[in-house]
mmCIF file of N, CA, C and O in Angstrom:
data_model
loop_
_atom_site.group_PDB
_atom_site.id
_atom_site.type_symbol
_atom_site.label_atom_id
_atom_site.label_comp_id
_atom_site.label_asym_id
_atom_site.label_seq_id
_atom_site.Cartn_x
_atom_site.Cartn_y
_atom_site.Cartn_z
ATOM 1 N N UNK A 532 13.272 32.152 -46.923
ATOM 2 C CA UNK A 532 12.578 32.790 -48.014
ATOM 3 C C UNK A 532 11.348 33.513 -47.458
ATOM 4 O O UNK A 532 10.648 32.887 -46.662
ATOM 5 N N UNK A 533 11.110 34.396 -47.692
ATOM 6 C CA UNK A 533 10.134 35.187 -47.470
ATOM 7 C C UNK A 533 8.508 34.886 -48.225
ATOM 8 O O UNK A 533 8.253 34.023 -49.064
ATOM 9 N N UNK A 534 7.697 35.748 -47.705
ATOM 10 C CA UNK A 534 6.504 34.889 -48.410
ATOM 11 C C UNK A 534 6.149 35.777 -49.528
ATOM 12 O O UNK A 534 5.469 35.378 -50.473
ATOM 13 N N UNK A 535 6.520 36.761 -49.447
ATOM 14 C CA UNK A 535 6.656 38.011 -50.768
ATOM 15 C C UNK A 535 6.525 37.169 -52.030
ATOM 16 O O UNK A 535 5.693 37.232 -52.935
ATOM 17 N N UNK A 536 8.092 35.959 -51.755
ATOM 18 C CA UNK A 536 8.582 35.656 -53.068
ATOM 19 C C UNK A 536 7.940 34.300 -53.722
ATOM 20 O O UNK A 536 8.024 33.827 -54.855
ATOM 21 N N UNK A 537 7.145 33.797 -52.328
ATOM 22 C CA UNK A 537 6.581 32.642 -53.133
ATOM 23 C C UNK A 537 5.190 32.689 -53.882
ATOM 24 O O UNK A 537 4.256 33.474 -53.721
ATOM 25 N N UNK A 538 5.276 32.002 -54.438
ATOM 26 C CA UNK A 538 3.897 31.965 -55.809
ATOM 27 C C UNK A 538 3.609 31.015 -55.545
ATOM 28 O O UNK A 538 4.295 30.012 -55.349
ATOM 29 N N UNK A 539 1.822 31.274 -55.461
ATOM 30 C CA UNK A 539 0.824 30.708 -55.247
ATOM 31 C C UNK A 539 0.109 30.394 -56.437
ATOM 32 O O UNK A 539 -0.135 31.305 -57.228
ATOM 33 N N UNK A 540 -0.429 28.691 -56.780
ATOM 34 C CA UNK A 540 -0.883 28.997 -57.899
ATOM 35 C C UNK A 540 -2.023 28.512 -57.471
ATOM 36 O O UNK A 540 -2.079 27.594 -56.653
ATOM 37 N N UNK A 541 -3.423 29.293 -58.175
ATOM 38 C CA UNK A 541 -4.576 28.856 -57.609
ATOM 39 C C UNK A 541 -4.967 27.738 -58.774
ATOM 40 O O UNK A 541 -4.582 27.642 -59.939
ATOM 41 N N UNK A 542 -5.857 26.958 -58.018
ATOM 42 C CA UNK A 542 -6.807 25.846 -58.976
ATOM 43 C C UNK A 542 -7.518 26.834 -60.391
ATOM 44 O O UNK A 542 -7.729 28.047 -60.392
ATOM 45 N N UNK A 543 -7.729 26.009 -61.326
ATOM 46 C CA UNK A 543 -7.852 26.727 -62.446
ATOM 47 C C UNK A 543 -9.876 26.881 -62.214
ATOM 48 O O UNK A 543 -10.452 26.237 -61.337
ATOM 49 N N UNK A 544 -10.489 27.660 -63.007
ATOM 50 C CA UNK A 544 -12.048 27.876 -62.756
ATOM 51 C C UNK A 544 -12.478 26.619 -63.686
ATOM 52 O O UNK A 544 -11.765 25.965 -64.447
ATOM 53 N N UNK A 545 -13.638 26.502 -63.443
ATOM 54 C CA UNK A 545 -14.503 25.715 -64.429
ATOM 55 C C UNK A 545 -14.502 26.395 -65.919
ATOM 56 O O UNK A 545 -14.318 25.847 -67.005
ATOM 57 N N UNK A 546 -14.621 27.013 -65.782
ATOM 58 C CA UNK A 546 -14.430 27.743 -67.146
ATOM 59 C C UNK A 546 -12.965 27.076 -68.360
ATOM 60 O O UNK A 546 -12.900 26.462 -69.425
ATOM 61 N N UNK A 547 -11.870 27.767 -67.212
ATOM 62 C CA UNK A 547 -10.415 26.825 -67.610
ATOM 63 C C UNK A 547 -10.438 25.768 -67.916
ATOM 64 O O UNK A 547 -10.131 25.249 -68.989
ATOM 65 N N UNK A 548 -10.821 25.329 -66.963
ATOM 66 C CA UNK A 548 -10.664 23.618 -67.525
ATOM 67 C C UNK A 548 -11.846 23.135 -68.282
ATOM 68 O O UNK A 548 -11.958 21.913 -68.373
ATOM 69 N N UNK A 549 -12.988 24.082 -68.990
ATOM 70 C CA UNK A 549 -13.551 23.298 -70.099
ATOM 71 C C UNK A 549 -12.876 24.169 -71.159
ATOM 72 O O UNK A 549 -12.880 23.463 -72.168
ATOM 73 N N UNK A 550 -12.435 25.063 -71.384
ATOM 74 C CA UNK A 550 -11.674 25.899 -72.601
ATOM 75 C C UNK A 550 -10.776 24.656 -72.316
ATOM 76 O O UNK A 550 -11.064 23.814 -73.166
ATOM 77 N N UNK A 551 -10.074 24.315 -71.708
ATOM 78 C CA UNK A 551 -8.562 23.428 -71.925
ATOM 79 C C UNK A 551 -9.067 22.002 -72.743
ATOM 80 O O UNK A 551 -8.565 21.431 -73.711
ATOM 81 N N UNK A 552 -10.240 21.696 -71.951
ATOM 82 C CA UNK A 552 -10.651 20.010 -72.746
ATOM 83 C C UNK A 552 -11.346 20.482 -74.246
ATOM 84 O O UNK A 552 -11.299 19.669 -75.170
ATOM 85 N N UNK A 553 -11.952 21.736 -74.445
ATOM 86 C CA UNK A 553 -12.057 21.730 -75.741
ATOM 87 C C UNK A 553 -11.318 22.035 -76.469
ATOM 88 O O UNK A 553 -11.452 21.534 -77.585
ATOM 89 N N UNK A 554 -10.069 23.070 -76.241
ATOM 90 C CA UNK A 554 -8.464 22.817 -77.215
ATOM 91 C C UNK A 554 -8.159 21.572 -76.932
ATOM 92 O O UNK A 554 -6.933 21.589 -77.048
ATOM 93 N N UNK A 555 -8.604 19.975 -76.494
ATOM 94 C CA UNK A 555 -8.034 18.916 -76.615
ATOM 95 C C UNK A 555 -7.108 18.347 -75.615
ATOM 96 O O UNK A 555 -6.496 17.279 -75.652
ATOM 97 N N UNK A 556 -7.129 19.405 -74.585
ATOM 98 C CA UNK A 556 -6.497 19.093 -73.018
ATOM 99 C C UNK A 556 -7.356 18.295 -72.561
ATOM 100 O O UNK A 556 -8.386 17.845 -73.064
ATOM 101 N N UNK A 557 -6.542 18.038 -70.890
ATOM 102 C CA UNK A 557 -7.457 16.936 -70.164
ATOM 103 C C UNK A 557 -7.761 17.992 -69.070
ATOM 104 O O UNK A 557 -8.180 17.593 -67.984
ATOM 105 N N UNK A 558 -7.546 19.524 -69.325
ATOM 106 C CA UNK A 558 -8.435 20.118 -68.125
ATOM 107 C C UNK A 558 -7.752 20.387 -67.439
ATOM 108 O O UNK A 558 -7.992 21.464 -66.895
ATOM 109 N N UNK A 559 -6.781 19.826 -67.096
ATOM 110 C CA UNK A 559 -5.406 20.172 -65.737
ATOM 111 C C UNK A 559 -6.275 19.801 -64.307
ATOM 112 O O UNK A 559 -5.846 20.125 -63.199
ATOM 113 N N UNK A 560 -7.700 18.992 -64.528
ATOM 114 C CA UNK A 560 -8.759 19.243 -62.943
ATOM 115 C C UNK A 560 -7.866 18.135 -61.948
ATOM 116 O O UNK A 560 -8.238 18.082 -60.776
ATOM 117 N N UNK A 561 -6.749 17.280 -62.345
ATOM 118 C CA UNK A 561 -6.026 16.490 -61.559
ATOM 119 C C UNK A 561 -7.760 15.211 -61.043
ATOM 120 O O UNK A 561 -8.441 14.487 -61.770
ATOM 121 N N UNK A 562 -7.841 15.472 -59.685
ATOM 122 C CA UNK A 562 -8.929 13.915 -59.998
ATOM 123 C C UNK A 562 -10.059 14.403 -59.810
ATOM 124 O O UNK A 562 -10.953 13.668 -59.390
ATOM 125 N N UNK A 563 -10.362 16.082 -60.135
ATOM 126 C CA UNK A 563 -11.876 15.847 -60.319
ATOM 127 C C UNK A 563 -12.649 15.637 -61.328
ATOM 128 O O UNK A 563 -12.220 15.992 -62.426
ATOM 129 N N UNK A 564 -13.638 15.174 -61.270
ATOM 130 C CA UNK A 564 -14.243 14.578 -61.717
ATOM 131 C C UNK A 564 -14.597 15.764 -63.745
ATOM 132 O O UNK A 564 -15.654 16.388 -63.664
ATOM 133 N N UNK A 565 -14.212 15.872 -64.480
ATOM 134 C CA UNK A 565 -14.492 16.935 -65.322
ATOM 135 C C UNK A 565 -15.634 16.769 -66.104
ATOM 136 O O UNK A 565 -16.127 17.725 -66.702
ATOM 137 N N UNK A 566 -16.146 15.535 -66.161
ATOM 138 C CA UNK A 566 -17.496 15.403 -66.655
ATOM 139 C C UNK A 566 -18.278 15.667 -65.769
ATOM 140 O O UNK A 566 -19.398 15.272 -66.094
ATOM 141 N N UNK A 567 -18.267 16.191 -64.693
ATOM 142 C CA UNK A 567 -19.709 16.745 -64.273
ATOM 143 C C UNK A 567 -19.349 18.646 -64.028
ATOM 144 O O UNK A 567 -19.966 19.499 -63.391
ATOM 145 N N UNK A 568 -18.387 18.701 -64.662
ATOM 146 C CA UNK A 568 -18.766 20.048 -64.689
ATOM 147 C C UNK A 568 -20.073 20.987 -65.636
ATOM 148 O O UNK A 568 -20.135 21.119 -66.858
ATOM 149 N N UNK A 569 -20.749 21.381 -64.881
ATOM 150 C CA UNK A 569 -22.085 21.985 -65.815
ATOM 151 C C UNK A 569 -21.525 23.536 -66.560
ATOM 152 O O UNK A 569 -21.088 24.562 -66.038
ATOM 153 N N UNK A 570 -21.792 23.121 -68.137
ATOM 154 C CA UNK A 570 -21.218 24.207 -69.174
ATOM 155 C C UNK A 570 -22.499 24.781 -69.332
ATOM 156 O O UNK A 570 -23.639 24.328 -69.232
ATOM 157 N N UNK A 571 -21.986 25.996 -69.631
ATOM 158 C CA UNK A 571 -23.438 26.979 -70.568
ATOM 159 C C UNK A 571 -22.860 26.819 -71.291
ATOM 160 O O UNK A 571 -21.653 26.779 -71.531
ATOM 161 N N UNK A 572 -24.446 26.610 -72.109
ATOM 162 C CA UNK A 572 -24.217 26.167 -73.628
ATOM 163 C C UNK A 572 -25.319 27.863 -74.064
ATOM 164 O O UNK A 572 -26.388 28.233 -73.578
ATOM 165 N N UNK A 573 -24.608 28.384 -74.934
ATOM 166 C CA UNK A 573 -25.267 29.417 -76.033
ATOM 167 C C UNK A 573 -26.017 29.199 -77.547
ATOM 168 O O UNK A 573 -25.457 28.442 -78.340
ATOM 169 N N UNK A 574 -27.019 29.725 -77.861
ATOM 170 C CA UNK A 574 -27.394 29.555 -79.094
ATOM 171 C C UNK A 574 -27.585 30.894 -79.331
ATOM 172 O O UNK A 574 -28.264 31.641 -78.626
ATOM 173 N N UNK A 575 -26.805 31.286 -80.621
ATOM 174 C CA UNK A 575 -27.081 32.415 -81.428
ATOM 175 C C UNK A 575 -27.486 32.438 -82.279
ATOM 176 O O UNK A 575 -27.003 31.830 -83.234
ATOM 177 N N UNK A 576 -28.635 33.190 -82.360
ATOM 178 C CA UNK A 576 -29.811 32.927 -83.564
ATOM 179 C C UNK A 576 -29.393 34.671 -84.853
ATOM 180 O O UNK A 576 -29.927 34.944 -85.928
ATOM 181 N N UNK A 577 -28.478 35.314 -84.220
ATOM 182 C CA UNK A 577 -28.311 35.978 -85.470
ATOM 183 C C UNK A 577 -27.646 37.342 -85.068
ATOM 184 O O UNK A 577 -27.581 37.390 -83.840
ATOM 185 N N UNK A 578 -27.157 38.407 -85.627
ATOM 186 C CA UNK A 578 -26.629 39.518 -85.233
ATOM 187 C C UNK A 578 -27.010 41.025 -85.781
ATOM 188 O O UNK A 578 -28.203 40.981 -86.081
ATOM 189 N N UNK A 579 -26.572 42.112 -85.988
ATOM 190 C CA UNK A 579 -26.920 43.273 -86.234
ATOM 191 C C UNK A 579 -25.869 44.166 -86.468
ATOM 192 O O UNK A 579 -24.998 43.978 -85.619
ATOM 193 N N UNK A 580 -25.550 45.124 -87.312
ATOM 194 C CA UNK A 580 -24.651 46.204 -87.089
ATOM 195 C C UNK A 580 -26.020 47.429 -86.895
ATOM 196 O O UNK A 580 -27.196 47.146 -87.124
ATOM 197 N N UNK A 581 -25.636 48.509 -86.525
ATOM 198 C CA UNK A 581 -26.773 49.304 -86.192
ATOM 199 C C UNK A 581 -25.392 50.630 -86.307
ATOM 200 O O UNK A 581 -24.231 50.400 -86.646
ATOM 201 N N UNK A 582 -25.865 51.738 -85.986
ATOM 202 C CA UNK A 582 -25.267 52.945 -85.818
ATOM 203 C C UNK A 582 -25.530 53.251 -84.452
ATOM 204 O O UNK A 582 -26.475 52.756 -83.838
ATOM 205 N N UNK A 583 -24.498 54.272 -83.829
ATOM 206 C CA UNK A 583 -24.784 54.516 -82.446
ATOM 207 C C UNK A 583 -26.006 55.253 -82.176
ATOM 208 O O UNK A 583 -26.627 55.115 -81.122
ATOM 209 N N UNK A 584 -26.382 56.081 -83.170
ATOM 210 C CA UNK A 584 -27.864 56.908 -83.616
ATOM 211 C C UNK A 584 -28.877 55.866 -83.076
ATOM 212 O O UNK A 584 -29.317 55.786 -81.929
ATOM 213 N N UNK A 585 -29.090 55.263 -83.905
ATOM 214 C CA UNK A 585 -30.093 54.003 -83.598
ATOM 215 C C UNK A 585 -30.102 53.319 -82.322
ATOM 216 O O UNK A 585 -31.154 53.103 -81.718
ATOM 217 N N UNK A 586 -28.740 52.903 -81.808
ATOM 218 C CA UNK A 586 -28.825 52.784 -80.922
ATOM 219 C C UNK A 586 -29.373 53.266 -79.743
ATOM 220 O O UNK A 586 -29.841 52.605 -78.816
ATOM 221 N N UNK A 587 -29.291 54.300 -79.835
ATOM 222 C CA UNK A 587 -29.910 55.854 -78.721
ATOM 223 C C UNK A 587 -31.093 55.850 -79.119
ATOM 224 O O UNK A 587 -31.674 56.562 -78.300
ATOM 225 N N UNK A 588 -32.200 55.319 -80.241
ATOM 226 C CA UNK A 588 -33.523 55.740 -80.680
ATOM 227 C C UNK A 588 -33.957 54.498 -80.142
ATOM 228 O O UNK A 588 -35.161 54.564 -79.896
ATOM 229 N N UNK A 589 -33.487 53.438 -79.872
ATOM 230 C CA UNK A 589 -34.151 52.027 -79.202
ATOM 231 C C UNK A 589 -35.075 52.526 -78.169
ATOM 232 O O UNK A 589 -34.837 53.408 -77.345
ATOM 233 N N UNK A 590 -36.199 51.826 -78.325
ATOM 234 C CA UNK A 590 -37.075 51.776 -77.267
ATOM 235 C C UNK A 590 -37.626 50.010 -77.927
ATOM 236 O O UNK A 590 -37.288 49.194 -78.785
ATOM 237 N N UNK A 591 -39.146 50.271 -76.330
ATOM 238 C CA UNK A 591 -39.392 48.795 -76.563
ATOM 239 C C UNK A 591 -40.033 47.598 -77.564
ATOM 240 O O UNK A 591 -39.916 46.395 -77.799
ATOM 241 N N UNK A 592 -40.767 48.744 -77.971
ATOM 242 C CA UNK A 592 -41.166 48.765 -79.709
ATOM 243 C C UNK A 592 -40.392 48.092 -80.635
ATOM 244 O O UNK A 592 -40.849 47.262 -81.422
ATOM 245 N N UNK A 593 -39.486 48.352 -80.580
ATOM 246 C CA UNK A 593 -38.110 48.702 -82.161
ATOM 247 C C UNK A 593 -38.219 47.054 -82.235
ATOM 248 O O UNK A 593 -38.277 46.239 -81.314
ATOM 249 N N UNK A 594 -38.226 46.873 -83.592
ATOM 250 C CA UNK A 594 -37.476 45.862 -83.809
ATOM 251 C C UNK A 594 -36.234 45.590 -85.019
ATOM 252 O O UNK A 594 -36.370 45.836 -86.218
ATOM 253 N N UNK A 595 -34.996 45.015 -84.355
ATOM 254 C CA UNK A 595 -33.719 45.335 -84.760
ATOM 255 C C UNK A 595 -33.741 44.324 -86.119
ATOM 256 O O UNK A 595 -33.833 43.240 -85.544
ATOM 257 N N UNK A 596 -33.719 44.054 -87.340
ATOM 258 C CA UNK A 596 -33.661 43.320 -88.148
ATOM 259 C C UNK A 596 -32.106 42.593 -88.558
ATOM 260 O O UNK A 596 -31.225 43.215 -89.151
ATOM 261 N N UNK A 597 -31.985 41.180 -88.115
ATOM 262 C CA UNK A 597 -30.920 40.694 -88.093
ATOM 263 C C UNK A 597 -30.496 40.163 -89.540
ATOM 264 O O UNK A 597 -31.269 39.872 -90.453
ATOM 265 N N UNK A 598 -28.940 40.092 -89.551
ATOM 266 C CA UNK A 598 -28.574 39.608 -90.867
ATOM 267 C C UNK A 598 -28.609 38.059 -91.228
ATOM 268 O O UNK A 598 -28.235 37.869 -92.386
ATOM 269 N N UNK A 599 -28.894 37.120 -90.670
ATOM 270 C CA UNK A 599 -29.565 36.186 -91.067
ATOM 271 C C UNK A 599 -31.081 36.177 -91.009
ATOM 272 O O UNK A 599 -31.985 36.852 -90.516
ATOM 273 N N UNK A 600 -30.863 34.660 -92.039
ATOM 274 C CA UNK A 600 -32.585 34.292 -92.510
ATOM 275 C C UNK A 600 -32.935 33.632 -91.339
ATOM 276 O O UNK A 600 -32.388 33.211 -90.320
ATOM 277 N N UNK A 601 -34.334 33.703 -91.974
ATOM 278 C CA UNK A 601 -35.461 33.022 -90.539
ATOM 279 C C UNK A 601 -35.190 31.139 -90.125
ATOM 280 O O UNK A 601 -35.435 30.562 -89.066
ATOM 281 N N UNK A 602 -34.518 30.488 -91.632
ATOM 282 C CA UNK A 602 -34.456 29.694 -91.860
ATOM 283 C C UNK A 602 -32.887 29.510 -91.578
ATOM 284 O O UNK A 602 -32.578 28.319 -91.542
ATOM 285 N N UNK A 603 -32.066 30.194 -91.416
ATOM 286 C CA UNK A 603 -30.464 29.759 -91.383
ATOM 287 C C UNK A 603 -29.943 29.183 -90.229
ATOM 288 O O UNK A 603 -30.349 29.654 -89.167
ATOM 289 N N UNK A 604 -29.155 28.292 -90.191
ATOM 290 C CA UNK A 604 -28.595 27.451 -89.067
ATOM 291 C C UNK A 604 -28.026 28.039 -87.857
ATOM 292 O O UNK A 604 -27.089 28.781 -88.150
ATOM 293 N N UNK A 605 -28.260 27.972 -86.576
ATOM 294 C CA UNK A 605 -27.570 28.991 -85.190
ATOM 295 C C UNK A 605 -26.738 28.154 -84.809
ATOM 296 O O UNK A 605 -26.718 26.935 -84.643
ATOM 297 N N UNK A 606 -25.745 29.366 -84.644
ATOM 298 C CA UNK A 606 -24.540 28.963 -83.760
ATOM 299 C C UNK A 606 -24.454 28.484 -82.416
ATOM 300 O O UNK A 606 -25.184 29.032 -81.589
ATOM 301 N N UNK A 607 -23.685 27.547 -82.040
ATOM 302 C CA UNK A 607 -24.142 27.036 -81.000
ATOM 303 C C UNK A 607 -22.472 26.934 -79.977
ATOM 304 O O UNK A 607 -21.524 26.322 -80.470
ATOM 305 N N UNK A 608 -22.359 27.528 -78.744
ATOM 306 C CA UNK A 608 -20.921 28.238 -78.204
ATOM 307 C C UNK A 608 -21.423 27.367 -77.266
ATOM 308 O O UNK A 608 -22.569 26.927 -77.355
ATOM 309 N N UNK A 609 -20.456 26.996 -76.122
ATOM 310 C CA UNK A 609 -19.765 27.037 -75.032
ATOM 311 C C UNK A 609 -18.260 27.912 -74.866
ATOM 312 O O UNK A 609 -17.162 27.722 -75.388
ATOM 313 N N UNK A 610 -18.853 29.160 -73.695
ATOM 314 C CA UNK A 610 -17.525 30.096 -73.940
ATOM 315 C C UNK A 610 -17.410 30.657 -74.784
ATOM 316 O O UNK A 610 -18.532 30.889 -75.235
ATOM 317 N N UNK A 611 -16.383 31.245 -75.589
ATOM 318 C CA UNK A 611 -16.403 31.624 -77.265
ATOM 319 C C UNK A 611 -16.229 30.639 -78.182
ATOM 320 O O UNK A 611 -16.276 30.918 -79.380
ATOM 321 N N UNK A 612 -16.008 29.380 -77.757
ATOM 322 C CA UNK A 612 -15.949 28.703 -78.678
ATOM 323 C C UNK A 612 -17.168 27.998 -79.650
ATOM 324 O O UNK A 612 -17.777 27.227 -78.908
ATOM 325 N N UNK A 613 -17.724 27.965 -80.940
ATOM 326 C CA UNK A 613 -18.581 27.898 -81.752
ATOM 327 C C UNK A 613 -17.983 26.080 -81.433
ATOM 328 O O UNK A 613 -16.802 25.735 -81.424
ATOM 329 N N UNK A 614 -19.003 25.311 -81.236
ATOM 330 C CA UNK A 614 -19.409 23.909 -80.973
ATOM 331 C C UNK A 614 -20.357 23.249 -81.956
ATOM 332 O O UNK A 614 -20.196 22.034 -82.073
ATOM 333 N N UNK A 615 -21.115 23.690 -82.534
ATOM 334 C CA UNK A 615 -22.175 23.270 -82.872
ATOM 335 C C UNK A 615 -22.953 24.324 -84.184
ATOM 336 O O UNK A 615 -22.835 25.548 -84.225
ATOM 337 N N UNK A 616 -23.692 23.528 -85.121
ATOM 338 C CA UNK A 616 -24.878 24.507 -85.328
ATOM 339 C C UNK A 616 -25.677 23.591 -85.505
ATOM 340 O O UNK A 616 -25.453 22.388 -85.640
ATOM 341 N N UNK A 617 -27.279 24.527 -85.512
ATOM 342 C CA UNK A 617 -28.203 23.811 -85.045
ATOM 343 C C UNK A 617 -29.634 24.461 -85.742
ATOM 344 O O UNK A 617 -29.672 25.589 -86.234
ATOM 345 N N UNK A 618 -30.569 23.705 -85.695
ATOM 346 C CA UNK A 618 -32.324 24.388 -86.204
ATOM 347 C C UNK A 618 -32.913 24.674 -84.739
ATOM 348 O O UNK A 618 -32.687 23.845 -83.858
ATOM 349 N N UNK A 619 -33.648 25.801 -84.460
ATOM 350 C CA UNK A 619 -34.829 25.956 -83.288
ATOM 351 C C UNK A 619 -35.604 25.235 -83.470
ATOM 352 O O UNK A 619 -35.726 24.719 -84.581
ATOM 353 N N UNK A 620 -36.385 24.946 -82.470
ATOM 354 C CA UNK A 620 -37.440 23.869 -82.149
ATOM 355 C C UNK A 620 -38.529 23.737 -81.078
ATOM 356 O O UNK A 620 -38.403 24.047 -79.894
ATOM 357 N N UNK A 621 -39.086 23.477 -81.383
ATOM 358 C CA UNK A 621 -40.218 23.446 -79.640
ATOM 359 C C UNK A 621 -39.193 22.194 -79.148
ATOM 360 O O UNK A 621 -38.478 21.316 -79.632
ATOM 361 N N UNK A 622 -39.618 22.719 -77.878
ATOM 362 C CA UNK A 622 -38.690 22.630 -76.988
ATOM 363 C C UNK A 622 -39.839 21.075 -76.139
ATOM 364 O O UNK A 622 -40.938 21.134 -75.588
ATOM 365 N N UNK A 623 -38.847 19.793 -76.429
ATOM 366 C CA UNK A 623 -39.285 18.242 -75.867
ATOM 367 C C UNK A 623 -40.044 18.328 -74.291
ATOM 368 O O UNK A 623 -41.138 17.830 -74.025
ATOM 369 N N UNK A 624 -39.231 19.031 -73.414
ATOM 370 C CA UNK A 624 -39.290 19.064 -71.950
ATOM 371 C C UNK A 624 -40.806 20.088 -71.580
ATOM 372 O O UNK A 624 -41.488 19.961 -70.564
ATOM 373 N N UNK A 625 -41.036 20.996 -72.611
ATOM 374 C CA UNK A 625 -41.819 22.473 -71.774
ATOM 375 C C UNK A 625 -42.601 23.038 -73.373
ATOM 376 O O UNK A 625 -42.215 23.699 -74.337
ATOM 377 N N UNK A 626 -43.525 22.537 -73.084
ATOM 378 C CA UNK A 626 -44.448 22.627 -74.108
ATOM 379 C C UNK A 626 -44.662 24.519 -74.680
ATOM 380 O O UNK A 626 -44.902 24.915 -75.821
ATOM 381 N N UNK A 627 -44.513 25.151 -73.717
ATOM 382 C CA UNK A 627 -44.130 26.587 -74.582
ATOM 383 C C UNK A 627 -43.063 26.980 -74.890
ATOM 384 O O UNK A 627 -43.020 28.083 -75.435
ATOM 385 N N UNK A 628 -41.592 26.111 -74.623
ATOM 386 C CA UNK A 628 -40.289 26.049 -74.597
ATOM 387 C C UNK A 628 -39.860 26.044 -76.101
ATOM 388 O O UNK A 628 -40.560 25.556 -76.988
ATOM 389 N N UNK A 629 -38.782 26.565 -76.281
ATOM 390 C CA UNK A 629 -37.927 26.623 -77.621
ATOM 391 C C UNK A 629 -36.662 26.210 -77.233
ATOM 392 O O UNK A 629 -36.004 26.791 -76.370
ATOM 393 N N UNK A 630 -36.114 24.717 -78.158
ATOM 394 C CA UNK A 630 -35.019 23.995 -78.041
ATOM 395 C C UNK A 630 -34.317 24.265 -79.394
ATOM 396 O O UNK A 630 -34.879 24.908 -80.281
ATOM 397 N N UNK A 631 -32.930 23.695 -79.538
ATOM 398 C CA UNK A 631 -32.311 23.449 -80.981
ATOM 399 C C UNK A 631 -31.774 22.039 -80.839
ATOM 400 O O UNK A 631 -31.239 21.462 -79.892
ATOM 401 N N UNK A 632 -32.125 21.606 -82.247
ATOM 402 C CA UNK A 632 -31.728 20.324 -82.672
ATOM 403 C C UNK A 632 -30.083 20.719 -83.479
ATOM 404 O O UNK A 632 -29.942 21.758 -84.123
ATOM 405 N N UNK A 633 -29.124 19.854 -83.321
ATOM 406 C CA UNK A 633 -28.307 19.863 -83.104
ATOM 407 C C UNK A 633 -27.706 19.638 -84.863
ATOM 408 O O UNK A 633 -27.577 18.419 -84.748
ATOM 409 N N UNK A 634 -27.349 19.858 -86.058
ATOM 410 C CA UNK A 634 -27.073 19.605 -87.323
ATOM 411 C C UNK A 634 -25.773 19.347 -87.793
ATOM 412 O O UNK A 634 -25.495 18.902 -88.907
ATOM 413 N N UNK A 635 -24.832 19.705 -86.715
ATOM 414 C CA UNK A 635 -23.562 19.760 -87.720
ATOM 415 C C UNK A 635 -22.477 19.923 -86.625
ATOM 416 O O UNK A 635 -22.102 21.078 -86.423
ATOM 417 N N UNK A 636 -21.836 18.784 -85.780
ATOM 418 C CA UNK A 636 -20.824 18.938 -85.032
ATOM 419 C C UNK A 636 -19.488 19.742 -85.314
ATOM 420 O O UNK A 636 -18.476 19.098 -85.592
ATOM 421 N N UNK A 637 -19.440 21.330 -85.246
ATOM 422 C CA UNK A 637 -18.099 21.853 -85.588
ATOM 423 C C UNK A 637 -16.847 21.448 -85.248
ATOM 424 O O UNK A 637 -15.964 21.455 -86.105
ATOM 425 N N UNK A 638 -16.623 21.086 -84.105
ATOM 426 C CA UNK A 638 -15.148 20.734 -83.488
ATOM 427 C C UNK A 638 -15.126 20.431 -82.121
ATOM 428 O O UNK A 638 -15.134 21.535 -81.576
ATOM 429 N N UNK A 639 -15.100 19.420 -81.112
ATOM 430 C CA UNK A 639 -14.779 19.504 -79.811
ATOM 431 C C UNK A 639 -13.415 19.021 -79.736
ATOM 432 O O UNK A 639 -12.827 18.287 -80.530
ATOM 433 N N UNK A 640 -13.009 19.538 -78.673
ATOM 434 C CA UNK A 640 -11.402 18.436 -78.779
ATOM 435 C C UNK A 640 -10.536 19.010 -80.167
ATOM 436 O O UNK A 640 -10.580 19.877 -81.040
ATOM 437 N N UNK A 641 -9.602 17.677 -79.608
ATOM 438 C CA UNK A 641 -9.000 18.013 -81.450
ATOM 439 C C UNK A 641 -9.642 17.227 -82.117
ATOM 440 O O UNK A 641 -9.492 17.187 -83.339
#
């Protein structure tokens, strides 16, 4: 057999194997260790539609007015997947720091 024809399959990324354990897989990591893989975790505090006009008039000034309230709960991702929502907060560790407290477990796993 030639080597043309054989397939190589590579180890899956960190990424893979936390998308896999949060659809409720075990990751496919075979024996590594999958709890110490380090996830970014995201908090989205809100969004915008704008026109491409506007877009092009941005400078550093502008400020973009988002469609949530000041008060409404942020989304909270690993990957695309929405994990969490949550309140902002001063932040426990870093006294000029901004944290989120955690309100409402959406889904990990199945």
């Amino acid at each position: 057999m030639s080597d043309e024809n054989q397939v190589v399959e590579a180890d899956p990324s960190d990424d893979e194997i936390v998308a896999d354990v949060l659809n409720g897989g075990d990751g496919g990591a075979g024996n590594r260790n999958i709890l110490e893989l380090p996830v970014r975790v995201v908090v989205s505090i809100g969004s915008a539609k704008i026109t491409v006009q506007k877009l092009l008039e941005l400078t550093q000034e502008t400020v973009i007015d988002l469609e949530q309230l000041i008060d409404d709960p942020v989304d909270i991702f690993v990957g695309d997947r929405l994990i969490a929502k949550g309140e902002l907060v001063e932040a426990t560790d870093n006294e000029n720091g901004i944290g989120v407290k955690l309100l409402e477990i959406v889904r990990i796993g199945n």
